[in-house]
Amino acid sequence: VDSAEFALCMHVWGVCHSPGFPLYILIGKFFTEIFPFGSIIYKANLLSAFFASGTILFVYLTLIRLGLRTLVAFLLSLILASSAVFWEYSISADVFTFNTFLLSLTFFLLFSKDKLLSFFVLGLSASHFYLSALLFPIFIWYFWGFKPGIKLITSVGIFILALFPQLIMYFRMLQSPEVNWGHISNLEGFANFITRKEFGSFFLISNPALTFSLVKFFKHMGFYLYALTLNFGIILPIIALGYVFFGRLIKKRQILFLILSFVAILFIQLLTLSTIDPMSDKAFQINKFYLSSFFLMTLFIGAVTSFISNKNINHFLPIIFIFIILGSLIFNFQSHDLSKNYFSQNLVVDGLSQLPPNALAITTSHTFYFGSSYERLVSNRFTDIKLLYF
């Protein structure tokens, strides 16, 4: 849905829809300028693959830090890599694998005892996806238990310092780039932009037709649990949770930390989605919002696995992991093969080519508008056509 917009924003160093994703766009601008091969959209897609690969690398290294054997850590990392939703957003221009990359780096630093650096990268993650800020108090508890003092003050200061991409975005907005969502001209407008007032603030989308209800929230919970078990071979989350409660692993500080992180991200994420009915035909790519919690579930399963002392289970785990990876690759091949999918480019070009010269195209489609803008500004096609987007 958003790939053409992100690629176009990288090209012109523009401002995307709220919350703007300034660090992702700035890195994308450098990458698309420097990388010598392919079109802009190809480079933007490739950047997601790099971030996804970096995520898997740091997941693997973190699992090693958690005490897993090399082979088990490698295979568990591949379970995340080969899951349908992670793979899909690893090969298309979108902000989600960049978020998992920042989170994976954050947790790697955390379990490597690089405390202050982990707070800095967590701040970068929060500047990209605000939900990451929910992890800040959990990190404070894990490291220092909310004890007041210089360590707490330093952590807060470093976290706030890492929000600098928001400041860069504000000054870039004032320069009026070619893509400038909202055309912000003052601090009040900027505050409205970063709090997503246009979209209904707290909720992902909120308007008179789309309101929150507990029924929708529980539907999202069911939808999520189905996706979670499917992407982790059905049995892995069940085994991990079983060991936590029956093996009394809840008392382990490391396990409790990962559970709190997982629950905080998942609960608020599902809450923000709960103006949309996930079962309706108007629901759009809901599963991409699960990636942060899927990453945390991978670490949680790894942490629980490191405490399993039963030799028989330890011998069977690699075999189970291999079957899950192979099953995911086989059954999800069609969803994994997006090699010809450039923001529905064929659809956009087909629509534009049917218009007469000097036409005015009016659309309510995000994909069509930014796909058309991409064709006009990057590919220099259909430049005589004017676009209006409502």
Short mmCIF file of C-alpha atoms in Angstrom, two decimals:
data_model
loop_
_atom_site.label_atom_id
_atom_site.label_comp_id
_atom_site.label_asym_id
_atom_site.label_seq_id
_atom_site.Cartn_x
_atom_site.Cartn_y
_atom_site.Cartn_z
CA VAL A 1 0.00 0.00 0.00
CA ASP A 2 2.71 2.51 1.00
CA SER A 3 5.71 1.36 -1.05
CA ALA A 4 5.45 3.98 -3.79
CA GLU A 5 5.10 6.75 -1.19
CA PHE A 6 8.19 5.61 0.72
CA ALA A 7 10.28 5.25 -2.44
CA LEU A 8 9.18 8.69 -3.62
CA CYS A 9 9.93 10.23 -0.21
CA MET A 10 13.43 8.74 -0.33
CA HIS A 11 13.97 10.18 -3.80
CA VAL A 12 13.00 13.75 -2.89
CA TRP A 13 13.77 13.54 0.86
CA GLY A 14 10.13 14.16 1.55
CA VAL A 15 7.81 13.82 4.54
CA CYS A 16 5.60 10.73 4.55
CA HIS A 17 2.27 10.24 6.25
CA SER A 18 2.29 10.55 10.02
CA PRO A 19 4.43 9.86 11.98
CA GLY A 20 6.79 10.59 9.09
CA PHE A 21 9.47 7.92 9.69
CA PRO A 22 12.30 10.48 9.31
CA LEU A 23 15.27 8.21 10.05
CA TYR A 24 14.06 5.54 7.62
CA ILE A 25 13.55 8.12 4.86
CA LEU A 26 16.92 9.80 5.50
CA ILE A 27 18.80 6.48 5.37
CA GLY A 28 16.78 5.57 2.28
CA LYS A 29 17.77 8.86 0.64
CA PHE A 30 21.47 8.11 1.12
CA PHE A 31 21.06 4.49 0.05
CA THR A 32 19.14 5.23 -3.16
CA GLU A 33 21.69 7.91 -4.07
CA ILE A 34 24.75 5.74 -3.40
CA PHE A 35 23.68 2.24 -4.50
CA PRO A 36 24.59 2.04 -8.20
CA PHE A 37 22.12 -0.55 -9.57
CA GLY A 38 18.38 -0.59 -10.23
CA SER A 39 15.48 1.83 -10.18
CA ILE A 40 14.46 3.87 -7.13
CA ILE A 41 11.70 1.42 -6.18
CA TYR A 42 14.10 -1.52 -6.60
CA LYS A 43 16.60 0.13 -4.26
CA ALA A 44 13.85 0.92 -1.73
CA ASN A 45 12.73 -2.72 -1.81
CA LEU A 46 16.35 -3.87 -1.47
CA LEU A 47 16.84 -1.65 1.57
CA SER A 48 14.07 -3.57 3.35
CA ALA A 49 15.95 -6.80 2.57
CA PHE A 50 19.12 -5.38 4.13
CA PHE A 51 17.27 -4.33 7.28
CA ALA A 52 15.55 -7.72 7.48
CA SER A 53 18.89 -9.52 7.10
CA GLY A 54 20.36 -7.31 9.82
CA THR A 55 17.40 -8.20 12.04
CA ILE A 56 18.03 -11.92 11.63
CA LEU A 57 21.75 -11.46 12.30
CA PHE A 58 21.13 -9.63 15.59
CA VAL A 59 18.37 -12.07 16.58
CA TYR A 60 20.89 -14.89 16.12
CA LEU A 61 23.58 -13.08 18.12
CA THR A 62 21.09 -12.23 20.89
CA LEU A 63 19.94 -15.86 21.11
CA ILE A 64 23.59 -16.83 21.57
CA ARG A 65 23.78 -14.25 24.39
CA LEU A 66 20.71 -15.90 25.93
CA GLY A 67 22.61 -19.19 26.14
CA LEU A 68 21.40 -21.14 23.11
CA ARG A 69 23.62 -23.53 21.20
CA THR A 70 24.82 -22.18 17.86
CA LEU A 71 22.71 -24.56 15.75
CA VAL A 72 19.53 -23.97 17.76
CA ALA A 73 20.00 -20.19 17.66
CA PHE A 74 20.61 -20.31 13.90
CA LEU A 75 17.50 -22.40 13.19
CA LEU A 76 15.27 -20.33 15.48
CA SER A 77 16.44 -17.18 13.69
CA LEU A 78 15.50 -18.81 10.38
CA ILE A 79 11.99 -19.55 11.66
CA LEU A 80 11.45 -15.80 11.98
CA ALA A 81 13.17 -15.15 8.64
CA SER A 82 11.03 -17.64 6.72
CA SER A 83 7.68 -16.70 8.28
CA ALA A 84 5.24 -15.37 5.68
CA VAL A 85 4.74 -11.90 7.17
CA PHE A 86 8.43 -11.24 7.86
CA TRP A 87 9.45 -12.39 4.39
CA GLU A 88 6.77 -10.26 2.70
CA TYR A 89 7.98 -7.06 4.34
CA SER A 90 11.61 -8.00 3.81
CA ILE A 91 11.28 -7.59 0.04
CA SER A 92 9.00 -4.59 -0.31
CA ALA A 93 9.58 -0.95 0.55
CA ASP A 94 8.01 -0.42 3.96
CA VAL A 95 9.01 0.69 7.45
CA PHE A 96 8.51 -2.55 9.33
CA THR A 97 11.80 -4.39 8.86
CA PHE A 98 13.64 -1.18 9.75
CA ASN A 99 11.72 -1.22 13.02
CA THR A 100 12.61 -4.86 13.71
CA PHE A 101 16.23 -4.06 12.85
CA LEU A 102 16.37 -1.25 15.43
CA LEU A 103 14.65 -3.42 18.05
CA SER A 104 16.93 -6.39 17.38
CA LEU A 105 19.99 -4.15 17.73
CA THR A 106 18.52 -2.69 20.93
CA PHE A 107 18.01 -6.10 22.55
CA PHE A 108 21.41 -7.35 21.37
CA LEU A 109 23.04 -4.38 23.11
CA LEU A 110 20.85 -4.89 26.17
CA PHE A 111 21.85 -8.55 26.63
CA SER A 112 25.46 -7.60 25.84
CA LYS A 113 25.33 -5.24 28.86
CA ASP A 114 25.86 -2.12 26.71
CA LYS A 115 23.21 -0.33 28.74
CA LEU A 116 23.50 3.28 27.62
CA LEU A 117 23.93 2.38 23.96
CA SER A 118 20.84 0.18 24.15
CA PHE A 119 18.86 3.19 25.47
CA PHE A 120 20.14 5.29 22.56
CA VAL A 121 19.06 2.76 19.92
CA LEU A 122 15.73 2.31 21.73
CA GLY A 123 15.27 6.08 21.37
CA LEU A 124 16.00 5.81 17.64
CA SER A 125 13.38 3.07 17.46
CA ALA A 126 10.88 5.27 19.32
CA SER A 127 11.56 8.12 16.88
CA HIS A 128 10.55 5.71 14.10
CA PHE A 129 7.66 3.83 15.78
CA TYR A 130 6.31 5.52 18.89
CA LEU A 131 5.22 2.21 20.42
CA SER A 132 8.86 1.37 21.13
CA ALA A 133 8.78 4.01 23.87
CA LEU A 134 6.63 1.58 25.89
CA LEU A 135 9.77 -0.49 26.41
CA PHE A 136 11.65 2.36 28.13
CA PRO A 137 10.21 1.85 31.66
CA ILE A 138 10.64 -1.93 31.29
CA PHE A 139 14.31 -1.40 30.42
CA ILE A 140 14.72 0.87 33.45
CA TRP A 141 13.20 -1.82 35.69
CA TYR A 142 15.37 -4.54 34.20
CA PHE A 143 18.62 -2.62 34.64
CA TRP A 144 18.13 -0.60 37.82
CA GLY A 145 14.71 -1.23 39.31
CA PHE A 146 13.60 2.42 39.17
CA LYS A 147 16.24 3.50 41.67
CA PRO A 148 16.62 7.30 41.40
CA GLY A 149 20.07 8.56 40.63
CA ILE A 150 22.55 9.51 37.96
CA LYS A 151 22.04 6.25 35.99
CA LEU A 152 18.33 6.89 35.62
CA ILE A 153 18.85 10.55 34.64
CA THR A 154 21.53 9.58 32.12
CA SER A 155 19.27 6.92 30.58
CA VAL A 156 16.43 9.40 30.18
CA GLY A 157 18.77 11.98 28.64
CA ILE A 158 20.27 9.52 26.14
CA PHE A 159 16.81 8.24 25.17
CA ILE A 160 15.57 11.80 24.54
CA LEU A 161 18.74 12.68 22.61
CA ALA A 162 18.07 9.78 20.24
CA LEU A 163 14.76 11.38 19.19
CA PHE A 164 16.74 13.86 17.05
CA PRO A 165 15.29 12.50 13.74
CA GLN A 166 12.00 14.17 14.69
CA LEU A 167 13.78 17.53 14.86
CA ILE A 168 15.37 16.95 11.46
CA MET A 169 11.94 16.12 10.04
CA TYR A 170 10.46 19.35 11.41
CA PHE A 171 13.07 21.52 9.70
CA ARG A 172 12.71 19.52 6.51
CA MET A 173 8.95 20.15 6.58
CA LEU A 174 9.57 23.89 6.70
CA GLN A 175 11.61 23.60 3.48
CA SER A 176 8.49 22.33 1.63
CA PRO A 177 9.87 19.30 -0.25
CA GLU A 178 7.91 17.94 -3.21
CA VAL A 179 6.27 15.32 -0.97
CA ASN A 180 5.24 17.07 2.23
CA TRP A 181 2.37 15.39 4.02
CA GLY A 182 0.28 17.97 5.84
CA HIS A 183 2.41 20.99 4.76
CA ILE A 184 3.30 21.80 8.36
CA SER A 185 4.40 25.41 8.91
CA ASN A 186 4.60 25.78 12.70
CA LEU A 187 5.11 23.86 15.95
CA GLU A 188 1.39 23.44 16.58
CA GLY A 189 0.95 21.79 13.19
CA PHE A 190 3.98 19.62 13.87
CA ALA A 191 2.51 18.50 17.22
CA ASN A 192 -0.73 17.58 15.45
CA PHE A 193 1.28 15.66 12.85
CA ILE A 194 3.38 13.56 15.23
CA THR A 195 0.34 12.77 17.41
CA ARG A 196 -1.50 11.62 14.26
CA LYS A 197 -4.43 13.95 14.85
CA GLU A 198 -5.36 13.62 11.19
CA PHE A 199 -5.94 9.89 11.68
CA GLY A 200 -7.73 10.13 14.98
CA SER A 201 -4.76 10.37 17.34
CA PHE A 202 -4.39 7.25 19.46
CA PHE A 203 -6.07 4.81 17.11
CA LEU A 204 -4.55 3.84 13.79
CA ILE A 205 -7.68 5.09 12.03
CA SER A 206 -10.57 6.75 13.81
CA ASN A 207 -13.56 8.52 12.33
CA PRO A 208 -17.37 8.43 12.74
CA ALA A 209 -17.53 5.24 10.66
CA LEU A 210 -14.63 3.50 12.42
CA THR A 211 -14.96 3.47 16.21
CA PHE A 212 -13.38 1.36 18.94
CA SER A 213 -15.21 -1.59 20.46
CA LEU A 214 -14.18 -4.45 22.75
CA VAL A 215 -15.63 -6.89 20.21
CA LYS A 216 -13.14 -5.65 17.60
CA PHE A 217 -10.31 -5.84 20.14
CA PHE A 218 -11.07 -9.50 20.93
CA LYS A 219 -11.40 -10.24 17.22
CA HIS A 220 -7.93 -8.79 16.78
CA MET A 221 -6.68 -10.95 19.63
CA GLY A 222 -8.06 -14.06 17.96
CA PHE A 223 -6.71 -12.98 14.57
CA TYR A 224 -3.30 -12.36 16.14
CA LEU A 225 -3.13 -15.68 17.98
CA TYR A 226 -3.98 -17.49 14.76
CA ALA A 227 -1.18 -15.64 12.90
CA LEU A 228 1.28 -16.17 15.76
CA THR A 229 0.78 -19.93 15.99
CA LEU A 230 0.81 -20.29 12.21
CA ASN A 231 4.08 -18.36 11.82
CA PHE A 232 5.78 -20.27 14.66
CA GLY A 233 4.77 -23.79 13.64
CA ILE A 234 1.75 -23.89 15.98
CA ILE A 235 3.56 -25.74 18.79
CA LEU A 236 6.49 -23.44 19.65
CA PRO A 237 4.50 -20.71 21.51
CA ILE A 238 2.54 -23.45 23.33
CA ILE A 239 5.72 -25.28 24.41
CA ALA A 240 7.37 -22.03 25.54
CA LEU A 241 4.37 -20.87 27.57
CA GLY A 242 3.95 -24.34 29.06
CA TYR A 243 7.53 -24.36 30.31
CA VAL A 244 7.18 -20.86 31.73
CA PHE A 245 4.20 -21.68 33.91
CA PHE A 246 4.79 -25.33 34.75
CA GLY A 247 8.56 -24.96 35.06
CA ARG A 248 8.20 -21.80 37.16
CA LEU A 249 10.37 -19.83 34.76
CA ILE A 250 8.22 -16.76 35.42
CA LYS A 251 10.54 -16.12 38.39
CA LYS A 252 13.52 -15.70 36.07
CA ARG A 253 14.17 -11.99 35.61
CA GLN A 254 15.18 -12.45 31.96
CA ILE A 255 11.98 -14.37 31.13
CA LEU A 256 9.77 -11.87 32.96
CA PHE A 257 11.47 -8.99 31.14
CA LEU A 258 10.73 -10.52 27.73
CA ILE A 259 7.13 -11.32 28.71
CA LEU A 260 6.53 -7.74 29.89
CA SER A 261 8.07 -6.36 26.67
CA PHE A 262 5.96 -8.66 24.52
CA VAL A 263 2.69 -7.93 26.35
CA ALA A 264 3.25 -4.15 26.39
CA ILE A 265 3.90 -3.95 22.64
CA LEU A 266 1.16 -6.43 21.70
CA PHE A 267 -1.60 -5.00 23.92
CA ILE A 268 -1.19 -1.39 22.79
CA GLN A 269 -0.68 -2.41 19.15
CA LEU A 270 -3.93 -4.40 19.09
CA LEU A 271 -5.69 -1.58 20.94
CA THR A 272 -4.64 0.97 18.29
CA LEU A 273 -5.97 -1.33 15.57
CA SER A 274 -9.32 -1.90 17.27
CA THR A 275 -11.32 0.65 15.30
CA ILE A 276 -10.94 -1.72 12.33
CA ASP A 277 -12.73 -5.05 12.11
CA PRO A 278 -9.99 -7.52 11.07
CA MET A 279 -12.62 -9.80 9.51
CA SER A 280 -14.11 -7.14 7.23
CA ASP A 281 -13.18 -6.63 3.60
CA LYS A 282 -11.92 -3.14 4.53
CA ALA A 283 -9.13 -4.48 6.76
CA PHE A 284 -5.73 -3.89 5.18
CA GLN A 285 -2.49 -5.78 5.74
CA ILE A 286 -3.07 -6.03 9.49
CA ASN A 287 -0.35 -8.65 9.93
CA LYS A 288 2.48 -6.17 9.26
CA PHE A 289 1.79 -4.62 12.67
CA TYR A 290 2.61 -7.96 14.31
CA LEU A 291 6.30 -7.97 13.38
CA SER A 292 7.59 -6.28 16.54
CA SER A 293 5.84 -8.82 18.75
CA PHE A 294 6.92 -11.70 16.48
CA PHE A 295 10.51 -10.58 17.01
CA LEU A 296 9.97 -10.55 20.77
CA MET A 297 8.30 -13.97 20.64
CA THR A 298 11.41 -15.34 18.91
CA LEU A 299 13.60 -14.09 21.77
CA PHE A 300 11.11 -15.41 24.33
CA ILE A 301 11.10 -18.89 22.79
CA GLY A 302 14.89 -18.76 22.69
CA ALA A 303 15.17 -17.71 26.33
CA VAL A 304 12.81 -20.49 27.45
CA THR A 305 14.71 -23.02 25.32
CA SER A 306 17.97 -22.06 27.06
CA PHE A 307 16.42 -23.17 30.39
CA ILE A 308 15.22 -26.55 29.12
CA SER A 309 17.44 -29.19 30.69
CA ASN A 310 15.69 -32.29 29.29
CA LYS A 311 18.22 -33.88 26.93
CA ASN A 312 15.58 -35.65 24.82
CA ILE A 313 13.75 -32.40 24.11
CA ASN A 314 17.04 -30.63 23.34
CA HIS A 315 17.89 -33.31 20.78
CA PHE A 316 14.50 -33.01 19.08
CA LEU A 317 14.33 -29.20 18.99
CA PRO A 318 16.60 -28.74 15.92
CA ILE A 319 14.52 -31.32 14.02
CA ILE A 320 11.28 -29.51 14.96
CA PHE A 321 12.79 -26.17 13.90
CA ILE A 322 13.88 -27.59 10.52
CA PHE A 323 10.39 -28.97 9.81
CA ILE A 324 8.83 -25.59 10.66
CA ILE A 325 11.26 -23.74 8.35
CA LEU A 326 10.69 -26.16 5.44
CA GLY A 327 6.93 -26.09 5.96
CA SER A 328 6.91 -22.29 5.99
CA LEU A 329 8.93 -22.07 2.79
CA ILE A 330 6.82 -24.67 0.97
CA PHE A 331 3.36 -23.53 2.01
CA ASN A 332 4.08 -19.80 1.76
CA PHE A 333 5.96 -19.83 -1.53
CA GLN A 334 3.33 -17.85 -3.43
CA SER A 335 3.14 -15.13 -0.78
CA HIS A 336 6.95 -15.05 -0.66
CA ASP A 337 7.32 -14.59 -4.42
CA LEU A 338 6.75 -10.85 -4.86
CA SER A 339 9.48 -10.40 -7.43
CA LYS A 340 7.16 -8.64 -9.90
CA ASN A 341 5.23 -6.57 -7.37
CA TYR A 342 6.38 -2.95 -7.46
CA PHE A 343 3.61 -1.08 -5.61
CA SER A 344 1.03 -2.51 -8.09
CA GLN A 345 2.90 -0.65 -10.82
CA ASN A 346 1.04 -2.42 -13.63
CA LEU A 347 -2.29 -1.31 -12.19
CA VAL A 348 -1.13 2.31 -11.93
CA VAL A 349 0.34 2.44 -15.44
CA ASP A 350 -2.74 0.75 -16.89
CA GLY A 351 -4.99 3.34 -15.28
CA LEU A 352 -2.91 6.34 -16.33
CA SER A 353 -2.47 5.12 -19.91
CA GLN A 354 -6.24 5.13 -20.42
CA LEU A 355 -6.52 8.85 -19.64
CA PRO A 356 -6.51 11.45 -22.45
CA PRO A 357 -3.70 14.06 -22.64
CA ASN A 358 -3.83 16.83 -20.01
CA ALA A 359 -6.36 14.91 -17.94
CA LEU A 360 -7.21 15.56 -14.30
CA ALA A 361 -7.09 12.30 -12.30
CA ILE A 362 -9.06 12.31 -9.05
CA THR A 363 -8.46 9.37 -6.70
CA THR A 364 -9.11 8.23 -3.14
CA SER A 365 -6.50 5.48 -3.44
CA HIS A 366 -3.23 5.94 -1.55
CA THR A 367 -1.52 3.38 -3.78
CA PHE A 368 -2.76 4.93 -7.02
CA TYR A 369 -1.89 8.51 -6.05
CA PHE A 370 1.68 7.84 -4.92
CA GLY A 371 2.20 5.23 -7.64
CA SER A 372 1.16 7.87 -10.19
CA SER A 373 3.35 10.49 -8.52
CA TYR A 374 6.26 8.05 -8.67
CA GLU A 375 5.69 7.52 -12.42
CA ARG A 376 5.53 11.27 -13.01
CA LEU A 377 8.43 12.44 -10.79
CA VAL A 378 10.83 9.50 -11.04
CA SER A 379 10.03 7.75 -14.33
CA ASN A 380 9.05 11.01 -16.12
CA ARG A 381 5.91 9.44 -17.56
CA PHE A 382 2.40 10.94 -17.77
CA THR A 383 3.79 14.33 -16.79
CA ASP A 384 0.86 16.14 -18.45
CA ILE A 385 -1.66 14.53 -16.08
CA LYS A 386 -2.66 16.39 -12.92
CA LEU A 387 -3.48 14.44 -9.77
CA LEU A 388 -5.90 15.15 -6.95
CA TYR A 389 -5.92 12.87 -3.90
CA PHE A 390 -8.72 12.92 -1.31
#
